XYZ file of C-alpha atoms in Angstrom:
645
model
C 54.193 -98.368 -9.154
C 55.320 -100.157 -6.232
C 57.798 -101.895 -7.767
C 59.076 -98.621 -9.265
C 59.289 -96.915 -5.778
C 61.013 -100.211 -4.196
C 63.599 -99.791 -7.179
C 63.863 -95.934 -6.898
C 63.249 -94.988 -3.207
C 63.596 -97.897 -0.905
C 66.820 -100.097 -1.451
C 66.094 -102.775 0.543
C 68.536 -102.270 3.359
C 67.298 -105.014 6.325
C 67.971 -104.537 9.475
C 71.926 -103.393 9.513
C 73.934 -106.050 11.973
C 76.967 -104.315 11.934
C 77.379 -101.610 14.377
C 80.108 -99.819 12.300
C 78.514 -99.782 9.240
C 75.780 -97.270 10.660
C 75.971 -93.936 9.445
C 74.819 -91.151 12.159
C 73.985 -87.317 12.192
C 76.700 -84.900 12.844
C 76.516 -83.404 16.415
C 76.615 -79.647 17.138
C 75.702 -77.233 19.486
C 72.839 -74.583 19.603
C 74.807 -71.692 18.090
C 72.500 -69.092 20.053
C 70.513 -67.624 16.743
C 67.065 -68.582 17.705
C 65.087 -67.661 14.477
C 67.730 -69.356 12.664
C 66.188 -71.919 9.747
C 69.378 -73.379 8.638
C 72.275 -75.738 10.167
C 74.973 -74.607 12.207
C 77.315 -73.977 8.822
C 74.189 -70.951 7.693
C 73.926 -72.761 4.304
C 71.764 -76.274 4.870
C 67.993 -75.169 4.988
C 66.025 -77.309 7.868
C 63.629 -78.601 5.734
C 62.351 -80.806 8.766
C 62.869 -82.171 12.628
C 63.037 -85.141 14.302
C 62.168 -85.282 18.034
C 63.660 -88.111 20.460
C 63.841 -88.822 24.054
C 67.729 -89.902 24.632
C 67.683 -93.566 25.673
C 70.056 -93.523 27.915
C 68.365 -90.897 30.366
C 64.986 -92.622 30.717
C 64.306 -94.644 33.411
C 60.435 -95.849 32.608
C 61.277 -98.393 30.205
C 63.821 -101.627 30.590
C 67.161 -101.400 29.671
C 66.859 -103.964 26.749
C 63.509 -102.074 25.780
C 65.520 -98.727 25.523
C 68.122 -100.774 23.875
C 65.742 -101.778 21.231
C 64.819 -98.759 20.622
C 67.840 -96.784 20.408
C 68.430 -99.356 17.682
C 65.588 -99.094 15.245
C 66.040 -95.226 15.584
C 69.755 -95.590 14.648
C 68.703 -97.947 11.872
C 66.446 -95.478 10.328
C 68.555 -92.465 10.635
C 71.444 -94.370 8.445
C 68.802 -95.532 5.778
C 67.498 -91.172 6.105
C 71.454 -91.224 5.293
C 71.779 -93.107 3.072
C 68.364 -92.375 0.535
C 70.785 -88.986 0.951
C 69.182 -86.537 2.960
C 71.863 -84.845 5.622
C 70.870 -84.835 9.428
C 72.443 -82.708 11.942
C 71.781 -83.523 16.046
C 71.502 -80.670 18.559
C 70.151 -81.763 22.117
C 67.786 -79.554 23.881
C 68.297 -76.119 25.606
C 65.847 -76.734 28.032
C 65.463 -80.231 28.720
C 68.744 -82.178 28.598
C 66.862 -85.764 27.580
C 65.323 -84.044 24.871
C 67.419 -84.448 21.026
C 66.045 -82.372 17.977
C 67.560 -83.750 14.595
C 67.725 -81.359 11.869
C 66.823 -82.804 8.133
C 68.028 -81.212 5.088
C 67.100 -82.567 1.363
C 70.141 -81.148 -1.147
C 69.341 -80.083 -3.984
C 69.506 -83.756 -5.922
C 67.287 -85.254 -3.708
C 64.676 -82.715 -4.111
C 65.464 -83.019 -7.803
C 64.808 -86.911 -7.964
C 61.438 -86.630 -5.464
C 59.818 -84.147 -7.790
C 59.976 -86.071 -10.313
C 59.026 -89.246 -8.536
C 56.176 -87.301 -7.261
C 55.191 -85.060 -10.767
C 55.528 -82.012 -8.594
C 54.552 -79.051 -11.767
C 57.560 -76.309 -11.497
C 57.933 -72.911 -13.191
C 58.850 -73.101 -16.581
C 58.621 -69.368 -17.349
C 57.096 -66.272 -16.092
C 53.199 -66.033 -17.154
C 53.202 -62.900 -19.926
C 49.499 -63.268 -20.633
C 47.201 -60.412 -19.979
C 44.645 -60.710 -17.583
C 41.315 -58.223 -17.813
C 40.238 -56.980 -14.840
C 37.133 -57.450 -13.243
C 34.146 -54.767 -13.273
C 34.100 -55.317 -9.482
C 37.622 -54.524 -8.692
C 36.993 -50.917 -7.434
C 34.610 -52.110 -4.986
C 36.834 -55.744 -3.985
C 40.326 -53.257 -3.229
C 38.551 -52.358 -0.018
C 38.659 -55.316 1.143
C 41.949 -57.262 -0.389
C 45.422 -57.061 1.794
C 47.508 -54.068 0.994
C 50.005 -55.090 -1.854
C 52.897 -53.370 -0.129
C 52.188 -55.756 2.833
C 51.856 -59.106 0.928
C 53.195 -58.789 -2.550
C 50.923 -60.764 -5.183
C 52.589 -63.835 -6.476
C 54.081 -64.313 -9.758
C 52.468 -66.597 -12.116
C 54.358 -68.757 -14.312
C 53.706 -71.170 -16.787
C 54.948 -74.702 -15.074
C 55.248 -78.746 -15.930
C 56.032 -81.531 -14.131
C 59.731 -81.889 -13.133
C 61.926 -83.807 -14.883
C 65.758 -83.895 -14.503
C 67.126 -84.628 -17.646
C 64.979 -81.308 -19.398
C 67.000 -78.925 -16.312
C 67.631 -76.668 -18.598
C 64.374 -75.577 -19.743
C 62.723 -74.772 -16.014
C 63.435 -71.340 -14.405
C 65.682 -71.627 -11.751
C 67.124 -68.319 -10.902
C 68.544 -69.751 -7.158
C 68.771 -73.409 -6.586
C 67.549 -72.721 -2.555
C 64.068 -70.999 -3.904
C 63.152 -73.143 -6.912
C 61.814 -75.378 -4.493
C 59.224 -73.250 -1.827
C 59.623 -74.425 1.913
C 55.937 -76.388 1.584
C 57.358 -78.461 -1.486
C 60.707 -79.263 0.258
C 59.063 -80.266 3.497
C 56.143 -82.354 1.289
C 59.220 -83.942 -0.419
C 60.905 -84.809 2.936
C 58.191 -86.071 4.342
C 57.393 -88.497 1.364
C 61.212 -89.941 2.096
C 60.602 -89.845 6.305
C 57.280 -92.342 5.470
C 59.156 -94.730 3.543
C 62.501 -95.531 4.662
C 62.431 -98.797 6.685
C 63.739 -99.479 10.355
C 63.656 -102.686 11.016
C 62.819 -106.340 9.071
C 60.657 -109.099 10.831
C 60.045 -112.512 9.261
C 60.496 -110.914 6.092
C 58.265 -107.931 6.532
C 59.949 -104.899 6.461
C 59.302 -102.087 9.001
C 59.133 -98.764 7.799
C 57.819 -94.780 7.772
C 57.979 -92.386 10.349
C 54.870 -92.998 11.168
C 55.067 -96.408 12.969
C 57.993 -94.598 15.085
C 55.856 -92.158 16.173
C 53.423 -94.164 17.540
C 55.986 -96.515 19.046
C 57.560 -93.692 20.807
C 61.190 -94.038 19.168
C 60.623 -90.553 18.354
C 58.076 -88.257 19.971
C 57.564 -85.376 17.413
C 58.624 -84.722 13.795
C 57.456 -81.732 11.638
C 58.662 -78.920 9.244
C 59.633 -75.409 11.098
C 57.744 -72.100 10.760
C 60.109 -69.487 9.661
C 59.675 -67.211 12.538
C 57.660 -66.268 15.675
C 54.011 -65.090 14.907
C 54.242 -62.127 17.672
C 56.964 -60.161 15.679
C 59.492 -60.252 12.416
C 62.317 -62.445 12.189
C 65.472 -61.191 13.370
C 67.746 -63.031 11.158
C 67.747 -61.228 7.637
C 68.426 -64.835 5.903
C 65.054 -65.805 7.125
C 61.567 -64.539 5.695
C 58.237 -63.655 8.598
C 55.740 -65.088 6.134
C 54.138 -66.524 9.319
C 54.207 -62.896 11.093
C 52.611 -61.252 7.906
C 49.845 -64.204 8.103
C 48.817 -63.693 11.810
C 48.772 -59.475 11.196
C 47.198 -59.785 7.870
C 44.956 -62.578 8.102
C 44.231 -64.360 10.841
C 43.671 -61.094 13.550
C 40.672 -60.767 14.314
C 40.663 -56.730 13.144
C 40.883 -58.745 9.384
C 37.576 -60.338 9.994
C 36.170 -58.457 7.333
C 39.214 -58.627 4.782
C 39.667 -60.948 1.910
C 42.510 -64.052 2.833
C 45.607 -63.414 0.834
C 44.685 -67.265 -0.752
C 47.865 -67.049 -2.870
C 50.008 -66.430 -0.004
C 48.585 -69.142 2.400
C 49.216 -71.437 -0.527
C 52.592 -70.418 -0.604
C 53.053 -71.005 3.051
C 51.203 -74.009 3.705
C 50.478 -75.601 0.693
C 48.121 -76.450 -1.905
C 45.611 -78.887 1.135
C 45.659 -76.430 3.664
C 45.241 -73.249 0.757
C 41.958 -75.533 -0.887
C 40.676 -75.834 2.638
C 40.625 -72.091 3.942
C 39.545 -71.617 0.158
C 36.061 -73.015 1.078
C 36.214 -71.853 4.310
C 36.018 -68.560 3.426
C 33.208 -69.218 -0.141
C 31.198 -70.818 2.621
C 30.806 -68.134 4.770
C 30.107 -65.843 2.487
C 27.727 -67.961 1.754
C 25.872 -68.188 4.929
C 26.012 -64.759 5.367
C 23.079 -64.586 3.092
C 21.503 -67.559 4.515
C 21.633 -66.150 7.906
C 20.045 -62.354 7.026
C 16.953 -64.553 5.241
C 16.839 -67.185 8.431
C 17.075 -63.993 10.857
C 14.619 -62.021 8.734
C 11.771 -65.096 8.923
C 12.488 -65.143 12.841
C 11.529 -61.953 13.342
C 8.707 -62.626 11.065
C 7.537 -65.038 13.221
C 8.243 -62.981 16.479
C 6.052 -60.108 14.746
C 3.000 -62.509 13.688
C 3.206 -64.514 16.748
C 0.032 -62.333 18.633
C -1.873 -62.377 15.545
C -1.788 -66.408 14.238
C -5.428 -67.557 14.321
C -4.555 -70.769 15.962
C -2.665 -69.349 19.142
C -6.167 -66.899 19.355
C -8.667 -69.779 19.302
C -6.508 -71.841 21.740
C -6.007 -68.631 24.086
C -9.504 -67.771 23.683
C -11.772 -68.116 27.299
C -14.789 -68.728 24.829
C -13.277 -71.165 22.052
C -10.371 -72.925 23.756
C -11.371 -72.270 27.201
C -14.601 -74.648 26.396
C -12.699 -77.730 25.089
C -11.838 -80.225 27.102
C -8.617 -82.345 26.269
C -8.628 -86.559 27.224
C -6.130 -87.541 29.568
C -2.549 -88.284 27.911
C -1.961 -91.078 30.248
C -4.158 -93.349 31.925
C -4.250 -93.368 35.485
C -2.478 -90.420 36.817
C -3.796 -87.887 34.325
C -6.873 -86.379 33.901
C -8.845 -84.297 32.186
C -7.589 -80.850 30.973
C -8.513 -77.860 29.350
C -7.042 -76.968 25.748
C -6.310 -73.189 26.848
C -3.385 -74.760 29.456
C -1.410 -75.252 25.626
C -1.737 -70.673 25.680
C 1.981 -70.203 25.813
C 3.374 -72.984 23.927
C 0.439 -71.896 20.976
C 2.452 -68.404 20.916
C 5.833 -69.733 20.791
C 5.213 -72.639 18.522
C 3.541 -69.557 15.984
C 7.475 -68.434 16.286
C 8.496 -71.385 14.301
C 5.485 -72.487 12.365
C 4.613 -69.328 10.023
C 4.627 -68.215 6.859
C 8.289 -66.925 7.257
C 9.131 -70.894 8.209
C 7.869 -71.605 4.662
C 9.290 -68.934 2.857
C 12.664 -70.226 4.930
C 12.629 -73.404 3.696
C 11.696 -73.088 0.056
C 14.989 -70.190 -0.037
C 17.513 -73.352 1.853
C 16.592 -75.379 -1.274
C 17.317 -72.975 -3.696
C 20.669 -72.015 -1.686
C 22.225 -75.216 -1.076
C 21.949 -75.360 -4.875
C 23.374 -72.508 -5.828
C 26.466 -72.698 -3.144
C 27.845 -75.931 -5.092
C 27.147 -74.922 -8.140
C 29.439 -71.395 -7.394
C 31.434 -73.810 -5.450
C 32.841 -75.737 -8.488
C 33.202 -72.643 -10.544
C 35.430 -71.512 -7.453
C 37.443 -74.215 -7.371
C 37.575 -74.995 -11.014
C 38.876 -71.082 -10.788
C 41.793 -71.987 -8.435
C 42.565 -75.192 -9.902
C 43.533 -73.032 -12.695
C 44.946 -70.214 -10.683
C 47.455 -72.676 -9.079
C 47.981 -74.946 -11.343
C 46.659 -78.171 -10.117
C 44.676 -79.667 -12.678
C 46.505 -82.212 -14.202
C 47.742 -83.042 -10.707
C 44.530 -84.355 -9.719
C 44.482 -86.560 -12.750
C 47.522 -87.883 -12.657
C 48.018 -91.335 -10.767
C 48.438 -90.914 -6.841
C 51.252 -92.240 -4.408
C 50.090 -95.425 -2.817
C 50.247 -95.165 0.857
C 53.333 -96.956 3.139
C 50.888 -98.568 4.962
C 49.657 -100.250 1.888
C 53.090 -100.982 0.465
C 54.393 -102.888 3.282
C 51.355 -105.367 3.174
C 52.047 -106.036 -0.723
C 53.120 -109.624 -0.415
C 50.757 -111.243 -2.821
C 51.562 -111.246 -6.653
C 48.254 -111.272 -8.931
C 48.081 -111.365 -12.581
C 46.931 -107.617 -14.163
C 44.430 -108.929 -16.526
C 44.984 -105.849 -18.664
C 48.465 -105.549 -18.788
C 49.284 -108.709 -18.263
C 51.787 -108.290 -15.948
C 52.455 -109.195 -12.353
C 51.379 -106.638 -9.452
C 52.268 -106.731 -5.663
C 48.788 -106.519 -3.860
C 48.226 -107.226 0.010
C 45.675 -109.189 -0.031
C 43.365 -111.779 -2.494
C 40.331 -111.179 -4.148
C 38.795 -113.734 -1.286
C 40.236 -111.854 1.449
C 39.540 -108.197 -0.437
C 35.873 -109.382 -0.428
C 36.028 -110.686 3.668
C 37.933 -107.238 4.989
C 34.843 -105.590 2.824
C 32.378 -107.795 4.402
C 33.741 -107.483 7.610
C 33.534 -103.485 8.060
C 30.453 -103.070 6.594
C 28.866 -105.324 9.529
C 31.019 -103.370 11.805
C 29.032 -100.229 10.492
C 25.605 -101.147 9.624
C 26.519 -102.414 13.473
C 27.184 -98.963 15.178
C 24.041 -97.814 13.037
C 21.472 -100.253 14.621
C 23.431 -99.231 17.891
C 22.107 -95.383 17.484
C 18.852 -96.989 16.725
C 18.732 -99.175 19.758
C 19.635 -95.861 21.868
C 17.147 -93.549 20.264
C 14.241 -96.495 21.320
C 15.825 -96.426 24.478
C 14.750 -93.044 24.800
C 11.608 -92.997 23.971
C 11.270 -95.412 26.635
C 12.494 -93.182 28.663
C 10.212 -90.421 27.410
C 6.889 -92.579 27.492
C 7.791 -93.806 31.663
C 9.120 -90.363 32.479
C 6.053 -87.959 30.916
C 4.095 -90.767 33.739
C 6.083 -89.402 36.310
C 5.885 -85.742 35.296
C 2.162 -85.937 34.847
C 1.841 -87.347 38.505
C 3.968 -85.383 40.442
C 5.046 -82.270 38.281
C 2.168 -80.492 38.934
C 1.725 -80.878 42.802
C 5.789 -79.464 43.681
C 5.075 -76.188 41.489
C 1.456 -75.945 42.316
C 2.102 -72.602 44.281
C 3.871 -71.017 41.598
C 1.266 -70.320 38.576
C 3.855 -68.642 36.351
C 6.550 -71.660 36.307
C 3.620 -73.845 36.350
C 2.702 -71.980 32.783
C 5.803 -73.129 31.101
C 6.587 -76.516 33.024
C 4.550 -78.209 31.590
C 4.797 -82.197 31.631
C 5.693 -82.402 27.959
C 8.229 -79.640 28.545
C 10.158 -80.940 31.143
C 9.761 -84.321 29.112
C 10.722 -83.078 26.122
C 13.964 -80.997 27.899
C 15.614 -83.736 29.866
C 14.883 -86.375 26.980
C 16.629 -83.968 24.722
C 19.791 -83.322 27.230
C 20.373 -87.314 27.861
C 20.065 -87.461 23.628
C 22.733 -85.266 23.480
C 25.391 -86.651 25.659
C 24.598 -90.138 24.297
C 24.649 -88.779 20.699
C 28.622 -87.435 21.693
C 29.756 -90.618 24.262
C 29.183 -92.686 20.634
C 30.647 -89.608 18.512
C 34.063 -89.896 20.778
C 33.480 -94.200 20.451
C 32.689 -94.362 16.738
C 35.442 -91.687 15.491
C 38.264 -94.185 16.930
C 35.883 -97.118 15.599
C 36.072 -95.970 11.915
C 39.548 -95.236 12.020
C 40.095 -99.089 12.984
C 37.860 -100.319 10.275
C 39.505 -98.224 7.558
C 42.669 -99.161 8.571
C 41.717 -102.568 7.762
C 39.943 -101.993 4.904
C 43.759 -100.768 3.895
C 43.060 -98.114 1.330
C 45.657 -97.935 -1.481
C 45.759 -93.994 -1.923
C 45.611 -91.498 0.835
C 42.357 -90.293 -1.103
C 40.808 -93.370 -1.094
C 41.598 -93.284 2.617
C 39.845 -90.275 3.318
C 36.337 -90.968 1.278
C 36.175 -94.314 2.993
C 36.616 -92.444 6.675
C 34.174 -89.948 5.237
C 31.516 -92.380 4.065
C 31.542 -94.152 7.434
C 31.497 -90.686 9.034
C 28.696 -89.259 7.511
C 26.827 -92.518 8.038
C 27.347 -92.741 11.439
C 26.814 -88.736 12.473
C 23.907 -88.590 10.097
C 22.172 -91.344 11.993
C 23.376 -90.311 15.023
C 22.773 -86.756 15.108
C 19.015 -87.020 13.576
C 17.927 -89.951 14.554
C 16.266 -88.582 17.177
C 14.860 -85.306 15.137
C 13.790 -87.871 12.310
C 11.517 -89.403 15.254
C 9.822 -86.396 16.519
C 9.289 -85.065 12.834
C 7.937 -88.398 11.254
C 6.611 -90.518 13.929
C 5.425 -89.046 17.101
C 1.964 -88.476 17.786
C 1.363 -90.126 13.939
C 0.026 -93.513 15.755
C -1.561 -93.014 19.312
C -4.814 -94.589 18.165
C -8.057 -92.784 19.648
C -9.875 -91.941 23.216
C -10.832 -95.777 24.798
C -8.227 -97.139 22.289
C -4.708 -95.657 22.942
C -1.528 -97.583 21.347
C 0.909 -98.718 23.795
C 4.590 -99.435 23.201
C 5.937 -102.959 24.703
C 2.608 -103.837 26.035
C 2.918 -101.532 28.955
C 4.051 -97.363 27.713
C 1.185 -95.090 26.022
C 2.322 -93.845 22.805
C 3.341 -90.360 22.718
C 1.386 -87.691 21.750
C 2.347 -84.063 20.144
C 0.776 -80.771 21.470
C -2.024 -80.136 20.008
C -0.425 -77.976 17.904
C 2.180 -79.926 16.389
C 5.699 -81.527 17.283
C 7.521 -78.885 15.986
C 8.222 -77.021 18.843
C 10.168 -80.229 20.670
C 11.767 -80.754 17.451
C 12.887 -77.201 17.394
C 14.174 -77.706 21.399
C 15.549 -81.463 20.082
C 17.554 -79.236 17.257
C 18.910 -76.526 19.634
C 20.025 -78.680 22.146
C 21.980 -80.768 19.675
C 23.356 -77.719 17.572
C 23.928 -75.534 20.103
C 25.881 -78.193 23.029
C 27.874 -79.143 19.746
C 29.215 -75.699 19.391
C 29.996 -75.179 22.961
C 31.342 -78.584 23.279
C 33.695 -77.665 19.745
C 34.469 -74.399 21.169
C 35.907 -75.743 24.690
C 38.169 -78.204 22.217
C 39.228 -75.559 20.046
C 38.958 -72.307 21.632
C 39.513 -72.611 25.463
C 41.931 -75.393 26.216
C 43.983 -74.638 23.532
C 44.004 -71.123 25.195
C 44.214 -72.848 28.148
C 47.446 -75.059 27.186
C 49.460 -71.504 25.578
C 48.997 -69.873 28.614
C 50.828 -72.517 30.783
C 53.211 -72.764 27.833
C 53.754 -68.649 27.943
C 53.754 -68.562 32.082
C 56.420 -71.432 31.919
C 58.065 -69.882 29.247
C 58.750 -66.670 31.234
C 59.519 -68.209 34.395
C 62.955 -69.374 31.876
C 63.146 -66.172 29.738
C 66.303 -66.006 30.138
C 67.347 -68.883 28.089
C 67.795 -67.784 24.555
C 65.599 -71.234 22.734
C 65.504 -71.846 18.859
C 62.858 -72.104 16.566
C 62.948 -75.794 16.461
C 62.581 -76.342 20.480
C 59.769 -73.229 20.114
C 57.870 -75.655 17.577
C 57.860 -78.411 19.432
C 56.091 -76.948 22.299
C 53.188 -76.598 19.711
C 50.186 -78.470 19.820
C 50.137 -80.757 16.603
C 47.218 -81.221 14.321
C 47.408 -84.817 13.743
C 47.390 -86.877 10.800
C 43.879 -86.301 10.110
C 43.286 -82.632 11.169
C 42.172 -81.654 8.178
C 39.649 -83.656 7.713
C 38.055 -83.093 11.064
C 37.962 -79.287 10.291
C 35.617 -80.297 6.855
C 33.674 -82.724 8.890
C 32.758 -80.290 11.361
C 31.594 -77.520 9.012
């Protein structure tokens, strides 16, 4: 295969010596229709943009630096050229530095990628009849108008192949191939075509240039503003439809138009809000069961038998407790535990059980639906034999393959980058790097419990004489609580420094693991990821649940940790109270910590962009320069948004 795509997609240029030979993008001015998606001629759709900071305005770098890098930029632009995709310069209506470079695939291009890349095309319009379900009456209510968003129509598709033209249905050459396939296909070319050669090893993909800084943004164009329609007639408002349709929030209670965001977006993104949406639906029926054993246990809480013997003058008023530390502690009665009785008869009831026994039978049931969902839309859109078919290695991997093996099966030669020796010592090598991290949570959970064992000393000795005036705090503050509180709050923030640290960390180790697919990319990340969070997230919970109070000896023989800390002990009526404090502290600073990412300085950022944007409102900008004032979602954005839920 790599061979194949050397022969077929990357001529091996080098590094062009010749000035003159260079080809370069025409140059043309903005021709003032800002929701324009085509060159300046109307015709050419922009099927992406490349972003770049003119060399010969900045003054950060050195000359010979900017030099460089006009270079390999100029280099890569003829090779775009040359592999036949059309480019088209415009330089920036607000900021003069600033060039946007239109990219156009014609319509051979696009014709040779989709086959290259199996894309499945419509070979006739679907004439099967469909039955309708029973539920439809009651599912209408819910589902997008049809005059809004039209329903797409099916067809009956194959892989593309040019020399059987004939047989696909092409009614308009610029529609056969939706904007998501004809930026996919663009971007497949961008990530290949090499800038630069060095000792041999070729330099190449759009990629690397971005994170050089030769160019500082490239992505495909929405087709209009979100706020209102597109005022060009040549130019659809899927993206308008989308935000008043589906993602405003008065739709919260609509079906998605799946088929549409497909469409727009793409078969990733469509699988991904796909799940979204089966999953909570999901835990909307999770959440009326978890809700409805709360209450349970709010109800219940005044009638549990052991919160009434422990509040009890005459049962738990008469037992005395031992001390739960050795010199500063003393004696105390079993009837100070009152409150913490009730509220730990919140958690541990009947309704907890029930809870738990209905989780197991869920969690079941949602991936067994799950599958017959997707299974549903892998039919639906066609994708089936996509995911069997063979998948594009990865650039990153192709410019590494300079080692030729033996393909004891075939019997022919294969490019790899790397031995079987060295395979085995890059495998060796990041799994000590993550069974490394791991022990690193553990070390930090024993750390606290250090902390916890020297602190609950502290609190024992000194808690109780600066609230000693105050009965009611003094009711709830108890030693264990305010142990139990702060121990939890330190977890937390050391449970997301090593989150932010290990998230960069995997990304390292996978990259030199050097995947050969993009999928094998993504469950190796994920492994590690789930690893690491796993550990790090319950680590802590795991402890609490398991192992403390479980070995604290007896009265006159306590355990002690490192010779000198008394083993923890639960209240008397069980650790699951902390645990539940451990769990809400975690869960619920994760979604406030998510939220301020997501929600606020995102928010945040568009309203600087909006205020600056009106202080020049005058300025008539283009779609392209409105784009690239939006905040990107990264190469692996996707996969954050999984690993989250």
């Amino acid at each position: 295969l790599v061979l194949e795509l050397n022969k077929v997609i990357i001529p091996t240029y080098g590094t062009v010596l010749d000035q003159q030979n260079l080809h370069t993008p025409e140059w043309v001015d903005f021709d003032g229709k800002p929701d324009s998606l085509f060159f300046s001629d109307g015709q050419r759709r922009i099927d992406f943009i490349l972003v770049y900071e003119d060399e010969s305005k900045k003054m950060t770098r050195k000359r010979s630096d900017r030099k460089k890098q006009k270079r390999k930029r100029k280099v890569y632009e003829s090779n775009l050229i040359n592999n036949g995709l059309q480019l088209e310069a415009t330089r920036s209506v607000l900021d003069e530095k600033l060039v946007f470079v239109k990219v156009h695939a014609p319509w051979e291009v696009l014709c040779t990628y989709a086959e290259v890349l199996h894309i499945k095309l419509p070979l006739q319009p679907n004439d099967l009849k469909t039955r309708d379900s029973a539920f439809n009456w009651f599912s209408r209510f819910f589902k997008v108008d049809e005059n809004i968003i039209k329903p797409e129509q099916e067809f009956f598709t194959a892989p593309f192949q040019k020399e059987l033209l004939s047989n696909f249905y092409i009614q308009d050459k610029d529609t056969f191939f939706n904007p998501a396939t004809r930026s996919r296909i663009v971007h497949f070319i961008l990530s290949r075509v090499e800038y630069a050669t060095k000792n041999n090893v070729k330099k190449f993909g759009i990629n690397k240039l971005l994170d050089t800084g030769i160019y500082k943004a490239a992505f495909p164009l929405h087709d209009s503003s979100f706020r209102h329609p597109s005022t060009d007639l040549n130019c659809p408002s899927e993206r308008y439809l989308l935000y008043r349709e589906w993602a405003h929030p008065k739709n919260i209670f609509k079906l998605q138009p799946l088929d549409f965001i497909r469409k727009y977006y793409g078969e990733k993104i469509g699988i991904y809000f796909a799940w979204l949406g089966f999953y909570t639906n999901m835990l909307i029926m999770a959440a009326i069961v978890g809700v409805g054993c709360f209450l349970y246990g709010c109800l219940t809480k005044d009638n549990c038998t052991w919160s009434q013997e422990v509040c009890d003058p005459n049962i738990g008023g008469k037992i005395i407790m031992c001390p739960q530390c050795d010199k500063a502690c003393t004696y105390w009665n079993l009837t100070i535990t009152c409150e913490s009785s009730k509220k730990l008869c919140i958690f541990d009831s009947f309704g907890t059980l029930v809870f738990a026994v209905f989780m197991g039978i869920w969690v079941t049931l949602f991936l067994e639906f799950w599958k017959r969902r997707q299974a549903e839309l892998e039919y639906e859109w066609d994708t089936v034999e996509y995911l069997e078919q063979e998948e594009q290695v990865r650039p990153e991997y192709e410019a590494r393959c300079t080692h030729v093996v033996m393909n004891e099966i075939t019997q022919q030669e294969e490019h790899v980058p790397y031995t079987a020796c060295g395979k085995c010592m890059r495998m060796t090598f990041c799994t000590s790097a993550v069974f490394f991290w791991i022990l690193l949570i553990i070390a930090s959970v024993i750390g606290i419990i250090v902390y916890r064992l020297s602190v609950f000393l502290a609190f024992s000795a000194k808690l109780s004489q600066h609230i000693s005036g105050t009965e009611a705090i003094r009711k709830y503050l108890t030693p264990q609580t305010a142990t139990s509180v702060t121990a939890s709050l330190i977890s937390f923030i050391v449970i997301m420094v090593l989150n932010i640290i290990y998230e960069k960390v995997a990304i390292l180790i996978t990259d030199f693991e050097l995947p050969r697919t993009q999928t094998e990319y993504e469950n190796s990340l994920t492994t590690k990821m789930f690893l690491f969070q796993f550990v790090n997230y319950y680590s802590s919970c795991f402890y609490i649940a398991f192992f403390k109070g479980k070995f604290v000896g007896h009265p006159g023989n306590p355990v002690y940790w490192l010779g000198k800390y008394r083993n923890e002990e639960c209240d008397p009526g069980g650790c699951l109270l902390e645990l539940t404090t451990q769990l809400a502290i975690i869960v619920g600073g994760k979604a406030i910590w998510n939220n301020i990412q997501e929600v606020l300085l995102p928010w945040v950022k568009n309203l600087i962009g909006r205020y600056c944007a009106a202080a020049r409102s005058e300025k008539v900008i283009p779609r392209w320069e409105h784009d690239y004032h939006l905040q990107p979602i990264g190469k692996l954005g996707l996969f954050y948004e999984y690993l989250e839920m």
